[in-house]
Amino acid sequence: MAKVPNIFFEPLGDTYVAEFYRDVNFGASPYLYAGRFQGPGDIYRTLLLFDLSSPRLSSNLIPPGATINEAFLRLTIYLNNIPLGTTIFLNAYQLLSPWSENTVTWNTQPNFNALTPVYSAPVSSGFGTIEFNLTNLVRGWFDGGAVNVGVLITGDEFTNNLVGFYSKQFPDTTLWPRLYINWT
């Protein structure tokens, strides 16, 4: 059973990169994407960055020495091209190099360890939210064991199963990506 989060964070930066549009930046887009759209060479990946020192709607910062009990990323799906009866996995990866929401492109996307996802979340046709358990990664960000340069979300990059989410540029803030953290 999930613990009730003490606080949540909205992205400091969020965007996507697209293989078909290798030199285009999508930092101002109200949407984020992961997966393959219309064939080989048309892959999309989402990048998210959270600043653990600025929670939304709370003046309570996570105090030094606190224990991160649970942390999860919640994305709200607005587009789902996964065929009925099919389940795929969206993977979250720790980013290994810095990036900028307003300049990153497919050709300049940051490094990540493609062999080891931090978390794999099953998703099938339909809408709603999807959650990624990022507890161990967020613990590393908080205690300094991992450099916080964000997280990358990938989808099925071999078949046409594009999934889209709302970004922080979407007008309704309740649909934005959120990182929920429970700490003691």
Short mmCIF file of C-alpha atoms in Angstrom, two decimals:
data_model
loop_
_atom_site.label_atom_id
_atom_site.label_comp_id
_atom_site.label_asym_id
_atom_site.label_seq_id
_atom_site.Cartn_x
_atom_site.Cartn_y
_atom_site.Cartn_z
CA MET A 1 0.00 0.00 0.00
CA ALA A 2 1.38 3.38 -1.02
CA LYS A 3 2.15 5.91 1.67
CA VAL A 4 0.42 9.26 1.56
CA PRO A 5 2.83 11.79 0.07
CA ASN A 6 3.93 14.69 2.23
CA ILE A 7 4.62 16.93 -0.75
CA PHE A 8 4.75 16.99 -4.52
CA PHE A 9 6.94 18.71 -7.06
CA GLU A 10 6.13 19.93 -10.54
CA PRO A 11 8.84 19.82 -13.19
CA LEU A 12 11.52 22.45 -13.33
CA GLY A 13 11.89 21.29 -16.94
CA ASP A 14 9.93 18.95 -19.19
CA THR A 15 10.06 18.32 -22.91
CA TYR A 16 10.32 15.57 -25.46
CA VAL A 17 12.75 14.74 -28.24
CA ALA A 18 11.75 13.25 -31.60
CA GLU A 19 13.99 11.20 -33.87
CA PHE A 20 12.14 12.34 -37.02
CA TYR A 21 12.70 15.99 -35.98
CA ARG A 22 16.34 15.57 -34.90
CA ASP A 23 17.19 19.26 -34.58
CA VAL A 24 13.85 20.61 -33.30
CA ASN A 25 13.29 21.63 -29.67
CA PHE A 26 9.84 20.98 -28.16
CA GLY A 27 10.32 22.76 -24.81
CA ALA A 28 7.21 24.92 -25.28
CA SER A 29 4.90 21.99 -26.09
CA PRO A 30 1.87 21.40 -23.84
CA TYR A 31 2.36 17.66 -24.45
CA LEU A 32 5.03 15.01 -23.90
CA TYR A 33 5.44 11.74 -25.83
CA ALA A 34 7.07 8.32 -25.47
CA GLY A 35 7.24 5.49 -27.99
CA ARG A 36 7.21 5.05 -31.73
CA PHE A 37 4.59 6.79 -33.87
CA GLN A 38 4.52 5.84 -37.56
CA GLY A 39 7.42 3.51 -38.14
CA PRO A 40 11.19 3.25 -37.83
CA GLY A 41 12.88 6.61 -37.34
CA ASP A 42 9.83 8.13 -35.62
CA ILE A 43 10.69 7.61 -31.94
CA TYR A 44 9.76 9.98 -29.10
CA ARG A 45 11.23 10.27 -25.60
CA THR A 46 10.21 12.44 -22.64
CA LEU A 47 12.67 14.27 -20.37
CA LEU A 48 11.73 15.56 -16.91
CA LEU A 49 13.72 17.47 -14.29
CA PHE A 50 12.56 18.09 -10.71
CA ASP A 51 14.13 20.45 -8.18
CA LEU A 52 13.73 18.84 -4.74
CA SER A 53 14.20 22.22 -3.07
CA SER A 54 10.98 23.75 -4.45
CA PRO A 55 7.80 21.78 -3.73
CA ARG A 56 4.46 22.96 -5.12
CA LEU A 57 1.83 24.31 -2.72
CA SER A 58 4.00 23.73 0.33
CA SER A 59 6.54 25.71 2.28
CA ASN A 60 7.75 22.51 3.94
CA LEU A 61 11.04 21.52 2.37
CA ILE A 62 12.37 18.03 2.93
CA PRO A 63 14.70 18.64 5.88
CA PRO A 64 18.32 17.48 5.84
CA GLY A 65 18.59 14.00 7.35
CA ALA A 66 15.02 13.05 6.43
CA THR A 67 14.29 9.57 5.09
CA ILE A 68 12.64 9.28 1.67
CA ASN A 69 10.09 6.49 2.22
CA GLU A 70 8.53 6.59 -1.23
CA ALA A 71 8.71 8.69 -4.38
CA PHE A 72 6.67 8.25 -7.51
CA LEU A 73 6.22 10.13 -10.75
CA ARG A 74 2.65 10.49 -12.01
CA LEU A 75 1.92 11.33 -15.65
CA THR A 76 -1.58 11.96 -17.02
CA ILE A 77 -2.24 10.33 -20.38
CA TYR A 78 -3.94 12.42 -23.05
CA LEU A 79 -3.07 10.31 -26.14
CA ASN A 80 -2.87 6.53 -26.27
CA ASN A 81 -2.18 4.65 -29.51
CA ILE A 82 -1.75 1.25 -27.84
CA PRO A 83 -4.14 -1.24 -29.47
CA LEU A 84 -6.96 -2.64 -27.32
CA GLY A 85 -5.83 -5.81 -25.54
CA THR A 86 -2.14 -4.90 -25.77
CA THR A 87 0.13 -3.99 -22.85
CA ILE A 88 3.53 -2.34 -23.26
CA PHE A 89 6.03 -0.97 -20.77
CA LEU A 90 7.09 2.62 -20.37
CA ASN A 91 10.58 2.80 -18.90
CA ALA A 92 12.09 5.46 -16.66
CA TYR A 93 15.87 5.93 -16.87
CA GLN A 94 18.22 8.04 -14.79
CA LEU A 95 19.71 10.78 -16.95
CA LEU A 96 23.49 11.03 -16.72
CA SER A 97 24.19 14.44 -18.23
CA PRO A 98 22.55 17.87 -18.02
CA TRP A 99 20.11 19.24 -20.57
CA SER A 100 18.03 22.37 -21.07
CA GLU A 101 14.28 22.35 -21.70
CA ASN A 102 14.59 25.16 -24.25
CA THR A 103 17.48 23.79 -26.31
CA VAL A 104 17.57 19.96 -26.12
CA THR A 105 16.85 18.03 -29.32
CA TRP A 106 17.11 14.40 -30.41
CA ASN A 107 20.66 15.08 -31.57
CA THR A 108 21.64 16.69 -28.24
CA GLN A 109 19.64 14.52 -25.83
CA PRO A 110 21.46 13.65 -22.60
CA ASN A 111 23.15 10.34 -21.90
CA PHE A 112 21.32 7.62 -19.96
CA ASN A 113 21.97 3.98 -19.08
CA ALA A 114 19.78 2.28 -21.68
CA LEU A 115 20.46 -1.16 -20.19
CA THR A 116 18.99 -0.48 -16.77
CA PRO A 117 15.65 1.27 -16.34
CA VAL A 118 14.94 2.68 -12.91
CA TYR A 119 11.35 1.47 -13.25
CA SER A 120 9.14 -0.13 -15.91
CA ALA A 121 5.44 0.67 -15.78
CA PRO A 122 2.89 -1.42 -17.69
CA VAL A 123 0.37 0.54 -19.73
CA SER A 124 -2.44 -0.59 -22.01
CA SER A 125 -5.07 1.16 -24.09
CA GLY A 126 -7.09 3.84 -22.32
CA PHE A 127 -6.49 7.04 -20.43
CA GLY A 128 -5.93 8.09 -16.83
CA THR A 129 -2.58 8.23 -15.06
CA ILE A 130 0.55 6.13 -15.02
CA GLU A 131 2.95 5.97 -12.09
CA PHE A 132 6.66 5.23 -11.91
CA ASN A 133 8.22 4.22 -8.59
CA LEU A 134 11.34 6.40 -8.42
CA THR A 135 12.06 5.90 -4.71
CA ASN A 136 15.66 4.70 -5.03
CA LEU A 137 16.56 7.34 -7.62
CA VAL A 138 15.02 10.17 -5.58
CA ARG A 139 16.84 8.92 -2.46
CA GLY A 140 20.06 9.24 -4.44
CA TRP A 141 19.16 12.74 -5.57
CA PHE A 142 18.32 13.74 -2.00
CA ASP A 143 21.37 12.25 -0.27
CA GLY A 144 23.82 13.15 -3.04
CA GLY A 145 24.45 9.56 -4.16
CA ALA A 146 23.14 10.41 -7.65
CA VAL A 147 23.41 13.63 -9.62
CA ASN A 148 19.95 15.06 -10.26
CA VAL A 149 19.84 15.87 -13.96
CA GLY A 150 16.42 14.30 -14.42
CA VAL A 151 14.68 11.24 -15.74
CA LEU A 152 13.97 9.97 -19.25
CA ILE A 153 10.75 8.14 -20.18
CA THR A 154 10.79 5.79 -23.17
CA GLY A 155 8.03 3.70 -24.66
CA ASP A 156 7.89 0.88 -27.15
CA GLU A 157 10.47 1.92 -29.75
CA PHE A 158 9.95 -1.14 -31.99
CA THR A 159 6.23 -1.00 -32.80
CA ASN A 160 3.77 1.88 -33.22
CA ASN A 161 2.52 2.44 -29.65
CA LEU A 162 2.86 6.17 -28.99
CA VAL A 163 1.66 7.47 -25.62
CA GLY A 164 1.22 11.20 -24.88
CA PHE A 165 1.08 13.07 -21.57
CA TYR A 166 0.34 16.61 -20.46
CA SER A 167 3.35 18.84 -19.80
CA LYS A 168 3.78 21.82 -17.48
CA GLN A 169 2.94 24.06 -20.44
CA PHE A 170 -0.65 22.73 -20.48
CA PRO A 171 -3.09 25.28 -18.98
CA ASP A 172 -4.64 22.92 -16.38
CA THR A 173 -1.98 22.54 -13.67
CA THR A 174 -3.76 19.53 -12.13
CA LEU A 175 -2.74 17.49 -15.21
CA TRP A 176 0.95 18.36 -15.08
CA PRO A 177 3.62 15.76 -14.32
CA ARG A 178 4.14 15.47 -10.57
CA LEU A 179 6.76 13.86 -8.38
CA TYR A 180 5.14 12.80 -5.11
CA ILE A 181 7.36 12.16 -2.09
CA ASN A 182 6.62 10.68 1.33
CA TRP A 183 9.36 11.33 3.88
CA THR A 184 9.87 11.05 7.64
#
